[in-house]
Each structure stands twice: as C-alpha cells, then as structure tokens.
Short mmCIF file of C-alpha atoms in Angstrom, two decimals:
data_model
loop_
_atom_site.label_atom_id
_atom_site.label_comp_id
_atom_site.label_asym_id
_atom_site.label_seq_id
_atom_site.Cartn_x
_atom_site.Cartn_y
_atom_site.Cartn_z
CA MET O 1 -27.13 17.65 15.12
CA ARG O 2 -28.77 16.38 11.99
CA GLU O 3 -27.79 12.83 11.10
CA PRO O 4 -26.84 12.45 7.44
CA SER O 5 -28.68 9.74 5.51
CA ARG O 6 -26.94 6.51 4.59
CA ASP O 7 -26.85 7.54 0.93
CA ASP O 8 -25.28 10.86 1.82
CA GLU O 9 -22.65 9.04 3.80
CA ARG O 10 -21.87 6.62 0.99
CA ALA O 11 -21.49 9.47 -1.42
CA LEU O 12 -19.23 11.36 0.95
CA LEU O 13 -17.14 8.28 1.61
CA ALA O 14 -16.68 7.71 -2.12
CA ARG O 15 -15.52 11.29 -2.52
CA LEU O 16 -13.16 10.94 0.43
CA ARG O 17 -11.60 7.85 -1.11
CA ARG O 18 -11.06 9.74 -4.32
CA GLY O 19 -9.14 12.29 -2.29
CA GLU O 20 -11.42 15.23 -2.95
CA PRO O 21 -10.38 18.07 -0.64
CA GLU O 22 -13.95 19.37 -0.48
CA ALA O 23 -15.08 16.01 0.82
CA PHE O 24 -12.71 16.21 3.74
CA GLU O 25 -13.88 19.74 4.48
CA ALA O 26 -17.44 18.50 4.51
CA LEU O 27 -16.47 15.68 6.88
CA VAL O 28 -14.82 18.07 9.30
CA ILE O 29 -17.64 20.57 9.24
CA GLU O 30 -20.27 17.87 9.69
CA HIS O 31 -18.58 16.07 12.58
CA GLN O 32 -16.37 18.63 14.30
CA HIS O 33 -18.64 19.15 17.29
CA ARG O 34 -19.07 15.43 17.88
CA VAL O 35 -15.37 14.76 17.76
CA PHE O 36 -14.42 17.81 19.78
CA GLY O 37 -17.18 17.15 22.29
CA VAL O 38 -15.95 13.67 23.10
CA ALA O 39 -12.37 14.84 23.38
CA PHE O 40 -13.31 17.76 25.60
CA ARG O 41 -15.46 15.67 27.95
CA MET O 42 -12.76 13.05 28.19
CA LEU O 43 -9.73 15.27 28.58
CA GLY O 44 -11.21 18.33 30.29
CA SER O 45 -8.79 20.66 28.53
CA ARG O 46 -9.84 22.68 25.52
CA ALA O 47 -6.33 22.82 24.11
CA GLU O 48 -5.83 19.09 24.45
CA ALA O 49 -9.27 18.43 23.04
CA GLU O 50 -8.45 20.50 19.98
CA ASP O 51 -5.19 18.65 19.54
CA VAL O 52 -6.81 15.25 19.80
CA ALA O 53 -9.80 16.21 17.68
CA GLN O 54 -7.54 17.54 14.95
CA GLU O 55 -5.42 14.40 15.11
CA ALA O 56 -8.56 12.27 14.85
CA PHE O 57 -9.60 13.99 11.64
CA LEU O 58 -6.11 13.76 10.18
CA ARG O 59 -5.95 10.07 11.02
CA ALA O 60 -9.28 9.58 9.33
CA TYR O 61 -8.04 11.51 6.32
CA ARG O 62 -4.96 9.32 6.03
CA SER O 63 -6.71 6.02 6.60
CA VAL O 64 -9.98 6.47 4.74
CA ALA O 65 -8.91 3.84 2.21
CA GLU O 66 -8.96 1.25 4.99
CA PHE O 67 -12.42 2.17 6.25
CA ARG O 68 -14.78 -0.43 4.88
CA GLY O 69 -17.84 1.79 5.15
CA ASP O 70 -19.90 -0.80 7.00
CA ALA O 71 -20.28 1.55 9.96
CA LYS O 72 -21.39 5.15 10.02
CA LEU O 73 -18.75 7.79 9.47
CA SER O 74 -19.59 9.22 12.87
CA THR O 75 -19.05 5.84 14.52
CA TRP O 76 -15.70 5.55 12.82
CA LEU O 77 -14.70 9.02 13.98
CA TYR O 78 -15.88 8.27 17.50
CA ALA O 79 -13.72 5.15 17.43
CA ILE O 80 -10.60 7.05 16.39
CA THR O 81 -11.26 9.85 18.87
CA SER O 82 -11.93 7.45 21.74
CA ARG O 83 -8.67 5.60 21.15
CA LEU O 84 -6.71 8.81 20.96
CA CYS O 85 -8.27 10.07 24.17
CA LEU O 86 -7.58 6.86 26.05
CA ASN O 87 -4.00 6.80 24.82
CA ARG O 88 -3.56 10.42 25.81
CA LEU O 89 -5.02 9.80 29.24
CA ASP O 90 -2.79 6.81 29.66
CA SER O 91 0.42 8.72 29.06
CA ALA O 92 2.64 9.18 32.08
CA GLU O 93 2.46 12.93 31.91
CA ARG O 94 -1.27 12.97 31.68
CA ARG O 95 -1.67 10.80 34.76
CA ARG O 96 -0.29 13.59 36.85
CA THR O 97 -3.04 15.97 35.78
CA ARG O 98 -6.20 13.92 35.70
CA HIS O 99 -8.70 16.74 35.20
CA GLY O 100 -8.43 19.75 32.99
CA ASP O 101 -9.45 23.01 34.50
CA ASP O 102 -11.06 24.32 31.33
CA LEU O 103 -14.07 22.11 31.70
CA LEU O 104 -15.00 23.39 35.13
CA GLU O 105 -14.36 26.97 34.11
CA SER O 106 -16.55 26.63 31.07
CA VAL O 107 -19.26 25.08 33.18
CA ALA O 108 -19.20 28.02 35.52
CA ASP O 109 -19.55 30.38 32.54
CA GLU O 110 -22.23 28.37 30.82
CA ARG O 111 -24.40 28.22 33.87
CA LEU O 112 -24.29 31.90 34.60
CA ASP O 113 -27.83 32.90 35.32
CA PRO O 114 -29.11 35.79 37.42
CA THR O 115 -31.71 33.67 39.19
CA GLY O 116 -30.36 30.95 41.47
CA ALA O 117 -27.02 31.29 39.70
CA LEU O 118 -24.81 30.12 42.50
CA GLU O 119 -26.76 26.98 43.26
CA GLN O 120 -27.01 26.10 39.62
CA ARG O 121 -23.30 26.57 39.11
CA GLN O 122 -22.55 24.47 42.13
CA ARG O 123 -24.72 21.69 40.78
CA ALA O 124 -23.06 21.91 37.41
CA VAL O 125 -19.60 21.84 38.94
CA ALA O 126 -20.53 18.83 41.08
CA LEU O 127 -21.95 17.05 38.05
CA HIS O 128 -18.88 17.62 35.96
CA LEU O 129 -16.60 16.64 38.79
CA ALA O 130 -18.55 13.44 39.26
CA ILE O 131 -18.25 12.60 35.57
CA ALA O 132 -14.56 13.46 35.60
CA GLU O 133 -14.00 11.19 38.61
CA LEU O 134 -15.22 8.15 36.72
CA SER O 135 -12.60 5.80 35.37
CA ASP O 136 -11.60 6.52 31.79
CA GLU O 137 -13.51 3.54 30.43
CA ARG O 138 -16.70 4.35 32.32
CA ARG O 139 -16.53 8.03 31.52
CA LEU O 140 -16.12 7.26 27.83
CA VAL O 141 -19.24 5.10 27.78
CA VAL O 142 -21.26 7.74 29.64
CA VAL O 143 -20.05 10.46 27.29
CA LEU O 144 -20.95 8.43 24.21
CA ALA O 145 -24.30 7.20 25.55
CA ASP O 146 -25.69 10.11 27.52
CA LEU O 147 -23.93 13.11 26.06
CA GLU O 148 -23.56 12.03 22.44
CA GLY O 149 -26.69 9.90 22.37
CA LEU O 150 -25.20 6.78 20.83
CA ALA O 151 -27.04 3.47 21.06
CA TYR O 152 -25.39 0.54 22.81
CA GLU O 153 -24.60 -1.10 19.46
CA GLU O 154 -22.90 2.01 18.12
CA ILE O 155 -20.79 2.33 21.23
CA ALA O 156 -19.88 -1.34 21.01
CA GLU O 157 -18.83 -0.88 17.41
CA ALA O 158 -16.83 2.26 18.13
CA LEU O 159 -15.00 0.79 21.09
CA GLY O 160 -14.65 -2.75 19.83
CA LEU O 161 -16.59 -4.12 22.79
CA PRO O 162 -19.41 -6.63 23.09
CA VAL O 163 -22.81 -5.00 23.57
CA GLY O 164 -23.13 -6.71 26.95
CA THR O 165 -19.94 -5.06 28.14
CA VAL O 166 -21.21 -1.67 27.03
CA ARG O 167 -24.48 -2.23 28.87
CA SER O 168 -22.74 -3.35 32.01
CA ARG O 169 -20.13 -0.61 31.96
CA LEU O 170 -22.74 2.07 31.38
CA HIS O 171 -24.84 0.77 34.23
CA ARG O 172 -21.88 0.73 36.60
CA ALA O 173 -20.99 4.28 35.59
CA ARG O 174 -24.53 5.50 36.18
CA MET O 175 -24.72 3.75 39.54
CA GLU O 176 -21.46 5.40 40.54
CA LEU O 177 -22.77 8.78 39.46
CA ARG O 178 -25.99 8.14 41.33
CA GLU O 179 -24.01 7.72 44.55
CA ARG O 180 -21.78 10.73 43.95
CA LEU O 181 -24.68 12.98 43.04
CA GLU O 182 -27.04 11.85 45.77
CA LYS O 183 -26.97 15.23 47.43
CA LEU O 184 -27.93 16.97 44.23
CA LEU O 185 -30.92 14.79 43.52
CA MET W 1 -37.06 -11.16 41.13
CA THR W 2 -34.74 -9.84 43.83
CA CYS W 3 -33.96 -6.18 44.44
CA HIS W 4 -30.46 -6.74 43.10
CA ASP W 5 -31.76 -8.28 39.89
CA ALA W 6 -34.27 -5.46 39.42
CA ARG W 7 -31.69 -2.72 40.01
CA GLU W 8 -29.25 -4.37 37.61
CA ARG W 9 -31.83 -3.74 34.90
CA PHE W 10 -32.42 -0.05 35.63
CA SER W 11 -30.21 1.19 32.79
CA GLU W 12 -31.99 -0.93 30.23
CA LEU W 13 -35.30 0.11 31.69
CA VAL W 14 -34.45 3.80 31.43
CA ASP W 15 -33.09 3.28 27.91
CA GLU W 16 -36.19 1.24 26.96
CA ARG W 17 -34.12 -1.74 25.97
CA LEU W 18 -35.60 -4.35 28.26
CA ALA W 19 -37.15 -7.36 26.61
CA ALA W 20 -40.80 -7.78 27.39
CA PRO W 21 -40.48 -10.67 29.87
CA ASP W 22 -37.79 -8.84 31.85
CA ARG W 23 -39.78 -5.65 31.76
CA ALA W 24 -42.78 -7.42 33.19
CA ALA W 25 -40.69 -8.98 35.93
CA VAL W 26 -39.14 -5.64 36.92
CA ASP W 27 -42.51 -3.91 36.90
CA ALA W 28 -43.98 -6.61 39.08
CA HIS W 29 -41.13 -6.21 41.57
CA LEU W 30 -41.44 -2.42 41.63
CA VAL W 31 -45.12 -2.67 42.48
CA GLU W 32 -44.19 -4.48 45.68
CA CYS W 33 -40.87 -2.82 46.58
CA ALA W 34 -40.95 0.83 47.68
CA ALA W 35 -37.17 0.90 48.16
CA CYS W 36 -36.55 -0.09 44.56
CA ARG W 37 -39.13 2.43 43.36
CA ALA W 38 -37.23 5.17 45.20
CA GLU W 39 -33.97 3.88 43.86
CA LEU W 40 -35.33 3.88 40.31
CA ASP W 41 -36.52 7.48 40.74
CA ALA W 42 -33.04 8.51 41.86
CA PHE W 43 -31.50 6.55 39.01
CA ARG W 44 -33.74 8.22 36.42
CA ALA W 45 -32.93 11.63 37.90
CA THR W 46 -29.22 10.89 37.66
CA VAL W 47 -29.44 9.93 34.02
CA ALA W 48 -31.56 12.98 33.26
CA LEU W 49 -29.05 15.20 35.03
CA VAL W 50 -26.16 13.78 33.02
CA ARG W 51 -28.10 14.16 29.81
CA SER W 52 -28.84 17.77 30.69
CA VAL W 53 -25.16 18.62 30.21
CA GLY W 54 -25.10 20.80 27.17
CA PRO W 55 -23.20 19.85 24.03
CA SER W 56 -19.63 21.03 23.74
CA ARG W 57 -19.03 22.84 20.50
CA ALA W 58 -15.73 23.07 18.74
CA PRO W 59 -14.21 26.55 18.58
CA ALA W 60 -15.22 28.71 15.65
CA THR W 61 -11.91 28.36 13.83
CA PHE W 62 -11.42 24.66 14.54
CA ALA W 63 -12.60 23.33 11.17
CA GLU W 64 -10.48 25.86 9.35
CA ARG W 65 -7.36 24.80 11.27
CA VAL W 66 -7.97 21.11 10.66
CA ILE W 67 -8.48 21.64 6.94
CA ALA W 68 -5.33 23.74 6.77
CA ALA W 69 -3.38 21.05 8.62
CA ALA W 70 -4.59 18.43 6.18
CA ARG W 71 -3.33 20.54 3.30
CA GLN W 72 0.17 20.60 4.77
CA PRO W 73 2.65 18.51 2.79
CA GLN W 74 2.59 15.01 4.17
CA PRO W 75 5.77 13.27 5.31
CA MET W 76 7.44 11.08 2.68
CA ARG W 77 6.03 7.93 4.17
CA ALA W 78 2.42 8.88 3.53
CA PRO W 79 2.56 9.19 -0.26
CA ARG W 80 4.75 6.13 -0.38
CA ARG W 81 2.29 4.29 1.75
CA ARG W 82 -0.57 5.29 -0.51
CA LEU W 83 1.46 4.17 -3.50
CA ILE W 84 2.22 0.91 -1.79
CA ASP W 85 -1.44 0.54 -0.91
CA ARG W 86 -2.39 1.08 -4.53
CA LEU W 87 0.16 -1.46 -5.65
CA LEU W 88 -0.48 -4.12 -3.10
CA PHE W 89 -4.16 -3.93 -2.25
CA PRO W 90 -6.57 -5.59 -2.44
CA LEU W 91 -5.27 -8.81 -0.90
CA PRO W 92 -6.34 -11.12 -3.76
CA VAL W 93 -4.02 -9.10 -5.98
CA LYS W 94 -1.23 -8.74 -3.45
CA LEU W 95 -0.69 -12.40 -2.65
CA PRO W 96 -0.41 -13.64 -6.25
CA LEU W 97 1.95 -10.76 -7.03
CA GLN W 98 4.22 -11.67 -4.13
CA ALA W 99 4.10 -15.32 -5.08
CA ALA W 100 4.97 -14.43 -8.67
CA ALA W 101 7.88 -12.30 -7.47
CA VAL W 102 9.23 -15.16 -5.39
CA MET W 103 8.94 -17.57 -8.31
CA LEU W 104 10.68 -15.11 -10.59
CA VAL W 105 13.58 -14.83 -8.20
CA GLY W 106 13.77 -18.60 -7.85
CA VAL W 107 13.75 -19.08 -11.61
CA GLY W 108 16.44 -16.44 -12.01
CA VAL W 109 18.68 -18.09 -9.42
CA ALA W 110 18.16 -21.53 -10.94
CA TYR W 111 18.98 -20.18 -14.42
CA LEU W 112 22.19 -18.57 -13.21
CA PHE W 113 23.15 -21.68 -11.33
CA GLN W 114 22.68 -23.90 -14.35
CA HIS W 115 24.64 -21.60 -16.60
CA THR W 116 27.53 -20.93 -14.28
CA PRO W 117 29.78 -23.97 -13.93
CA GLU W 118 31.86 -22.24 -11.30
CA LEU W 119 28.81 -21.89 -9.10
CA GLN W 120 27.91 -25.52 -9.51
CA GLN W 121 31.39 -26.61 -8.55
CA ALA W 122 31.51 -24.24 -5.65
CA THR W 123 28.28 -25.55 -4.19
CA ARG W 124 29.30 -29.16 -4.49
CA ILE W 125 29.16 -30.45 -0.92
CA GLU W 126 32.43 -32.09 0.17
CA PRO W 127 33.04 -33.70 3.53
CA PRO W 128 35.50 -31.70 5.59
CA THR W 129 38.98 -33.31 5.39
CA VAL W 130 40.42 -31.52 8.39
CA ALA W 131 38.42 -30.91 11.56
CA GLU W 132 40.32 -27.88 12.81
CA GLN W 133 42.76 -25.85 10.79
CA PRO W 134 43.91 -22.32 11.11
CA ALA W 135 42.57 -20.04 8.43
CA VAL W 136 44.82 -19.46 5.42
CA PRO W 137 45.90 -15.86 5.59
CA ALA W 138 45.85 -13.66 2.51
CA THR W 139 49.24 -13.07 0.90
CA PRO W 140 50.52 -9.54 1.38
CA SER W 141 50.80 -8.99 -2.33
CA ALA W 142 47.24 -10.06 -3.08
CA PRO W 143 45.10 -7.28 -4.39
CA ALA W 144 42.04 -6.12 -2.54
CA PRO W 145 39.57 -9.01 -2.35
CA VAL W 146 37.20 -9.16 -5.24
CA GLY W 147 34.28 -9.41 -2.91
CA GLU W 148 35.10 -6.07 -1.36
CA ARG W 149 35.56 -4.34 -4.71
CA LEU W 150 32.43 -5.56 -6.37
CA ALA W 151 29.90 -6.08 -3.67
CA PRO W 152 27.02 -3.78 -2.96
CA GLU W 153 26.55 -3.86 0.82
CA PRO W 154 22.94 -4.57 1.58
CA ARG W 155 23.44 -6.56 4.80
CA ALA W 156 26.27 -5.68 7.13
CA ALA W 157 26.47 -9.06 8.91
CA ASP W 158 26.62 -11.08 5.70
CA THR W 159 29.04 -8.61 4.15
CA ARG W 160 31.39 -8.80 7.13
CA GLU W 161 31.40 -12.56 6.85
CA ARG W 162 32.12 -12.45 3.16
CA ASP W 163 34.84 -9.87 3.60
CA GLN W 164 36.55 -11.97 6.23
CA LEU W 165 36.46 -14.99 3.97
CA ALA W 166 37.42 -13.04 0.88
CA ALA W 167 40.46 -11.72 2.74
CA ARG W 168 41.61 -15.31 3.20
CA THR W 169 41.68 -15.81 -0.58
CA ASP W 170 45.13 -16.12 -1.94
CA VAL W 171 44.24 -16.10 -5.61
CA PRO W 172 44.71 -12.76 -7.32
CA GLU W 173 42.05 -11.83 -9.79
CA GLN W 174 44.43 -11.45 -12.75
CA LYS W 175 46.06 -14.82 -12.15
CA ALA W 176 42.68 -16.55 -11.83
CA LYS W 177 41.48 -15.12 -15.12
CA SER W 178 44.35 -16.71 -17.03
CA GLU W 179 43.69 -20.17 -15.65
CA ALA W 180 42.29 -22.28 -18.45
CA GLU W 181 43.62 -25.75 -17.64
CA ALA W 182 41.67 -28.48 -15.93
CA PRO W 183 42.42 -28.43 -12.20
CA THR W 184 45.01 -30.98 -11.14
CA SER W 185 44.97 -30.38 -7.42
CA SER W 186 42.62 -29.10 -4.76
CA VAL W 187 44.37 -25.75 -4.97
CA ASP W 188 43.92 -25.64 -8.70
CA ALA W 189 40.32 -26.69 -8.36
CA HIS W 190 39.69 -23.75 -6.08
CA ARG W 191 41.55 -21.48 -8.48
CA LYS W 192 39.29 -22.71 -11.25
CA GLU W 193 36.33 -21.84 -9.12
CA THR W 194 37.57 -18.31 -8.91
CA ALA W 195 38.48 -18.05 -12.64
CA SER W 196 35.57 -15.69 -12.99
CA PRO W 197 35.46 -14.15 -9.60
CA ARG W 198 33.30 -11.30 -10.82
CA GLU W 199 30.66 -13.75 -12.02
CA ALA W 200 30.82 -15.81 -8.86
CA ASP W 201 30.68 -12.73 -6.72
CA ALA W 202 27.88 -11.16 -8.71
CA ALA W 203 25.84 -14.33 -8.55
CA ALA W 204 26.43 -14.73 -4.84
CA LYS W 205 25.64 -11.10 -4.19
CA LYS W 206 22.52 -11.36 -6.29
CA ASP W 207 21.49 -14.39 -4.32
CA ALA W 208 22.12 -12.56 -1.08
CA GLY W 209 20.61 -9.30 -2.18
CA ALA W 210 17.59 -10.65 -4.00
CA ALA W 211 14.14 -10.10 -2.72
CA PRO W 212 13.79 -12.39 0.25
CA PRO W 213 11.43 -15.31 0.22
CA PRO W 214 8.31 -15.16 2.36
CA PRO W 215 9.18 -14.42 5.95
CA MET W 216 10.68 -17.24 7.95
CA PRO W 217 11.99 -17.33 11.47
CA ALA W 218 15.64 -16.38 11.75
CA ALA W 219 16.66 -19.92 12.77
CA VAL W 220 15.20 -21.38 9.57
CA GLN W 221 17.02 -18.83 7.46
CA ALA W 222 20.40 -19.83 8.85
CA PRO W 223 21.20 -22.66 6.36
CA ARG W 224 21.17 -20.30 3.37
CA PRO W 225 24.43 -18.53 4.21
CA GLN W 226 26.29 -21.87 4.18
CA ILE W 227 26.03 -22.01 0.39
CA GLU W 228 27.13 -18.40 -0.01
CA LEU W 229 30.11 -18.92 2.22
CA ARG W 230 31.26 -21.97 0.34
CA GLN W 231 31.14 -20.01 -2.87
CA GLN W 232 33.40 -17.44 -1.43
CA ALA W 233 35.79 -19.56 0.50
CA PRO W 234 38.43 -20.85 -1.88
CA GLY W 235 41.91 -21.78 -0.87
CA VAL W 236 43.61 -24.56 0.98
CA GLY W 237 41.81 -25.82 4.04
CA SER W 238 38.86 -23.74 3.22
CA SER W 239 36.51 -26.39 4.51
CA ALA W 240 37.53 -25.59 8.06
CA PRO W 241 36.94 -21.85 7.69
CA ARG W 242 33.64 -22.70 5.99
CA VAL W 243 32.53 -24.72 8.98
CA GLN W 244 33.74 -22.08 11.39
CA ALA W 245 32.14 -19.25 9.45
CA THR W 246 28.83 -21.07 9.13
CA GLY W 247 28.79 -21.80 12.82
CA GLU W 248 29.62 -18.19 13.57
CA LEU W 249 26.77 -16.98 11.40
CA MET W 250 24.35 -19.31 13.06
CA ARG W 251 25.53 -18.15 16.47
CA ARG W 252 25.02 -14.58 15.37
CA SER W 253 21.52 -15.39 14.10
CA ILE W 254 20.62 -17.01 17.40
CA ALA W 255 22.18 -14.14 19.32
CA LYS W 256 20.16 -11.63 17.30
CA THR W 257 16.94 -13.50 18.10
CA ALA W 258 17.83 -13.72 21.77
CA ALA W 259 18.73 -10.03 22.02
CA PRO W 260 16.19 -7.75 23.67
CA PRO W 261 13.70 -6.12 21.29
CA ASP W 262 14.26 -2.61 20.03
CA VAL W 263 10.83 -1.57 21.26
CA SER W 264 8.46 -3.33 23.62
CA GLY W 265 5.16 -2.30 25.02
CA THR W 266 1.75 -3.34 26.19
CA LEU W 267 -1.42 -3.10 24.16
CA THR W 268 -4.49 -3.15 26.37
CA VAL W 269 -7.59 -4.11 24.46
CA SER W 270 -11.14 -5.10 25.07
CA SER W 271 -10.96 -8.29 23.06
CA ARG W 272 -7.66 -10.06 22.79
CA ALA W 273 -8.69 -12.30 19.92
CA THR W 274 -9.96 -9.38 17.86
CA ALA W 275 -6.88 -7.33 18.62
CA GLU W 276 -4.51 -10.18 17.74
CA ALA W 277 -6.19 -10.66 14.38
CA ALA W 278 -6.07 -6.94 13.73
CA LEU W 279 -2.43 -6.83 14.77
CA ARG W 280 -1.51 -9.61 12.36
CA GLU W 281 -3.31 -7.75 9.61
CA LEU W 282 -1.43 -4.63 10.58
CA ILE W 283 1.89 -6.45 10.36
CA ALA W 284 1.03 -7.75 6.91
CA ARG W 285 -0.20 -4.36 5.78
CA HIS W 286 3.06 -2.72 6.81
CA ARG W 287 5.03 -5.56 5.21
CA GLY W 288 6.43 -6.60 8.55
CA ARG W 289 7.29 -10.08 9.69
CA LEU W 290 5.67 -11.97 12.50
CA LEU W 291 8.51 -13.63 14.39
CA ASP W 292 6.80 -15.25 17.31
CA SER W 293 3.57 -15.43 19.22
CA THR W 294 3.25 -16.91 22.69
CA VAL W 295 0.13 -17.18 24.79
CA ASP W 296 -0.05 -17.29 28.55
CA THR W 297 -2.69 -16.66 31.16
CA GLY W 298 -2.04 -12.93 31.19
CA GLY W 299 -2.06 -12.28 27.49
CA THR W 300 -0.33 -12.86 24.20
CA THR W 301 3.16 -11.71 23.38
CA ILE W 302 3.73 -11.03 19.73
CA GLU W 303 7.18 -10.37 18.36
CA LEU W 304 7.54 -8.81 14.97
CA LEU W 305 9.97 -7.11 12.65
CA ILE W 306 9.10 -3.91 10.84
CA THR W 307 11.25 -1.81 8.56
CA ARG W 308 12.40 1.56 9.79
CA ALA W 309 10.44 3.25 7.03
CA ALA W 310 7.21 1.65 8.19
CA PHE W 311 7.86 1.94 11.91
CA THR W 312 6.19 5.27 12.58
CA ALA W 313 3.07 4.46 10.58
CA PHE W 314 2.88 1.04 12.19
CA VAL W 315 2.94 2.50 15.68
CA ALA W 316 0.33 5.08 14.71
CA ASP W 317 -1.98 2.33 13.53
CA LEU W 318 -1.18 0.20 16.55
CA GLU W 319 -2.52 2.95 18.76
CA THR W 320 -5.90 2.64 17.09
CA LEU W 321 -6.25 -0.97 18.23
CA GLY W 322 -6.14 -0.22 21.92
CA ARG W 323 -4.13 1.45 24.64
CA TRP W 324 -0.51 1.26 23.60
CA ARG W 325 1.97 1.84 26.38
CA VAL W 326 5.68 1.68 25.61
CA ASP W 327 7.64 -0.21 28.23
CA ARG W 328 10.93 -0.11 26.42
CA PRO W 329 11.33 2.81 24.08
CA ALA W 330 13.64 2.64 21.10
CA THR W 331 17.06 4.10 21.79
CA SER W 332 17.87 3.82 18.11
CA VAL W 333 15.89 2.79 15.07
CA PRO W 334 17.73 0.16 13.04
CA ASP W 335 16.83 -0.78 9.49
CA GLU W 336 14.63 -3.52 10.85
CA VAL W 337 12.97 -2.75 14.12
CA ARG W 338 12.09 -5.63 16.36
CA ILE W 339 8.98 -4.94 18.37
CA THR W 340 7.42 -6.95 21.15
CA VAL W 341 3.73 -6.30 21.74
CA ARG W 342 2.12 -7.72 24.82
CA VAL W 343 -1.62 -7.94 24.11
CA SER W 344 -3.79 -8.09 27.20
CA GLU W 345 -7.33 -7.28 28.14
#
C-alpha cells in the first residue's frame, strides 16, 4: 500500500478537522485495509473485524480534534484499532471463543493451488494457528511488525510502549513461533 | 558473547537494527558456533514464513458502510461535546474563562450579601444557647413553607434539608411582610430575618444553585451548607436544629464518600505514569472531578466523579487508554457518577 507523504497527511488532517465529509471518505478508503487487516488477524472473525474496524474509523472521526498530528494518521488508526481489539478480546464473552473460524477458512481458500495444495494448506493452517495461539500482546506486535510492516518506533507509538518493550515482545513472539513451527521449517 | 546473548539479538539482526558493535560481536560468535548459526537460520525462516502471510483486505463494501455509518445522526452528546470543545478548548482559554466565571459568581454573592441586611443578620454567628432542644414544630395553620414554594430543586439532599428546616418555621409569609418594627426579642429578630422570605430564599437558593467553585473533596465542601441552613432556620431554639442539621449534612457527605462507587473497573496499561496523566486529562476534558488518588504496589486507584451526560463518552475514551475491564457495572446512572479506576500495568 502506498504511503501518503507527510504533506498529504497534513492536508488531509486539516480537512478532517474542518469536518469535510470527503476527507473522512478519503481516510477510510486510504486506510481500510490496514485497519481491517489488524482487526482480522487479531480477532480471527471477519464479522468482528468489520465491527471493530468500523468502530475504529468512527472513533477517529469523532476524536480527530484531539489528534495532535505529531504521528502519522496510520499510526493513530493502528493505535485505536489495537485498543479496540484488545478490549474486545478481553471481554468475558470473547474469552470463551479465542479463535475465529473465519481466519482458518479463508486461509484454506487462499492457499488453494492444484500443485502441492494439501501440504501448502496444512502449512498455512499451522502458521495461522501458531500466530493465533500467541498471547494477545505478542500477537499484536507480530501483526504490526511482520504483517503490517511497522517499524519498532511506530509500534511503540501506536501501543504506548517503550521501544525496548516492543523489541523484547516481538523477539519473544518470534521465538515462540519458531518453536511451534519447527516442523514446518 | 554467549549463545544466549547472541540469540537474544536475532530479531534486531534480522530487522537490521543492531548497532555496529553488537553486530560485530554477534557475527564473531556465529563464526565459531554452529548451533547458533542453525538457530539463526531457523529464526530467519520463521520470520520469513510469518511475513509471507498475505495481506487481509477489507470487504468490497466496507468503506461504503463505514461512510454511511458516519453520516448517521450522532447522539445528542456528540454535538454537545463538540460545542463544549469549541467553547472550552484550547486550555489557555478554558482556564481563564473558568476562573472568570468563579470570580463573577463570587462578586455576585458578595454584592447580594452586602445589599441584603436580612442575609447579613442571618449569617451572624451566635453561640448556641441550648445544647439539645427538640425542634420547634410548624404550626398547623402555617402556610406551605416559603422554601418549598419558591425553590428550584437542583440538589435533592440540600433541598430535603431545607424543606425540613423550612417546615419548622412558624412565621407565616404574610405576617412577616408586615413586620416593620425593630426586633425586641429573639423571636422578633428571627421574624425580622424572614421579613422578606422571598429575598432570603432566592439568595440562598442562588448561592446553592450557583455554578460550583473549582472541584473540592466532599469533606471540604461540608462547611458551606452551615451558612445556608442558618439562613433558613428561624424560630425559637433554632440554634439546636441548626447544629443538628449541619451535623446531619456532614454525616451524609461522609456517608456518600464512603459509599461504594457506582462503577469500578481495572485499566491495564503499558505505562502507569503515562496512563495516569492521560486519565487526569480525560477527567478534565469531560469536566469531571478527581476525588482521590491512592498508590500502592499493585497500581494506582483513582476515584472520580463524572456527570451522567459525559459518562458514556468518558468510558469510550477511557477504553482508548488501555484495557478497561468493568468489575462493578453501574446498576443505575445517577446525575453524578462516581467511578473508581484501578490503573495497573
């Protein structure tokens, strides 16, 4: 996904603060896949991910006046989405169903390939299960770093963590995945 | 460098974030350690495998639905909040405005006090002459207490107190209006005080109903009602009911503080200090009141008051600071909601 320039972002932010509806549309269109992607990887359910992603955009829409603009818009959206996902995962009801089924089903569809299809799907399922088995905090850091491509500093800013904590948490998550995926490697 | 130290740096190595000296040290170790080389290969393969997961794309109609949802009419609180934000932000404007409002109220009260002799006499502090006396009951023929007829009812507790005391008044409004002589007895003096009951009541109600001063703990606020009660407690032996009523109000204030909160929960954060600062800002932004803050080894417990109107928005913003888990949900939402937030890492 193309990263907008800093000037583009400032201009968009100014328009958002003025309450221009087209500005909000542009924000959603620009960042929908990022926001949805994080929610989907965290929650595993497409329906829940859509709910949370929509809520993240609406929260951003309502609180844009309080956003100082010192971080990227994407970082800000990642921050809102991450919090919403963690809160959702923390709810009593959610604890009973830790993993959504949609994610595994979509993996099976995505990996459909006539040659070596079964093995590839099995690897994909094992990979996604391993990621889903991580604790919420570790999974979030892996999703932001390795799936969304954020730098340590961006993750730290989005999650309100020191950079050292991000580094450490990411390393622990990767080491855990390394053990779980040993048979695949 | 040990194997443990080298492996602890694998993430930074793979992400090309190692400082040069560390990089050199890790490389030197890897040259000599086949086990760590194998481990690094497996680690790199793991990261590559994770990164090979394709991006998840939002459904085709997702953006359309979000935009449509944003166009839905917002709840009342949102426009009001934006209006309040426009009025009260930025902070350099907000604080002087609040200070000016407080001063205006103080000037208004002082002006009324100086120009209302009845008020001045009513607030004159006299030592109680009788320690314990039964309250003087209202005469059956007395009309409905002036306080009840005239008062707007902003605060139920204060109003109940005033009503109880007003009911003890035995001076009808009509009779008090005709009193023009200088008081010759304590009874007459109290009748004089009530010669303009509407004025006295209006002033007292204005004092009670005026914009409150900057937030103070409930215990500090307790002395204020003593003056109001004295204004409204004419009649023989009224010093005893005054003392009793004041004590009762203080007991109620203490009881209110000691009562369990309306809502309590735990906010799990990554940095307690950052979250506490953000929480205080949140309280100020939603025009709440910070009641108490206690620190222990496990975390910080912050007690606050927030108006019912701001409650929902406050909780929504609270959830952006960290993981908010409600331990004690609200069974009802009073006009002022008392919330206890336990901030922990």
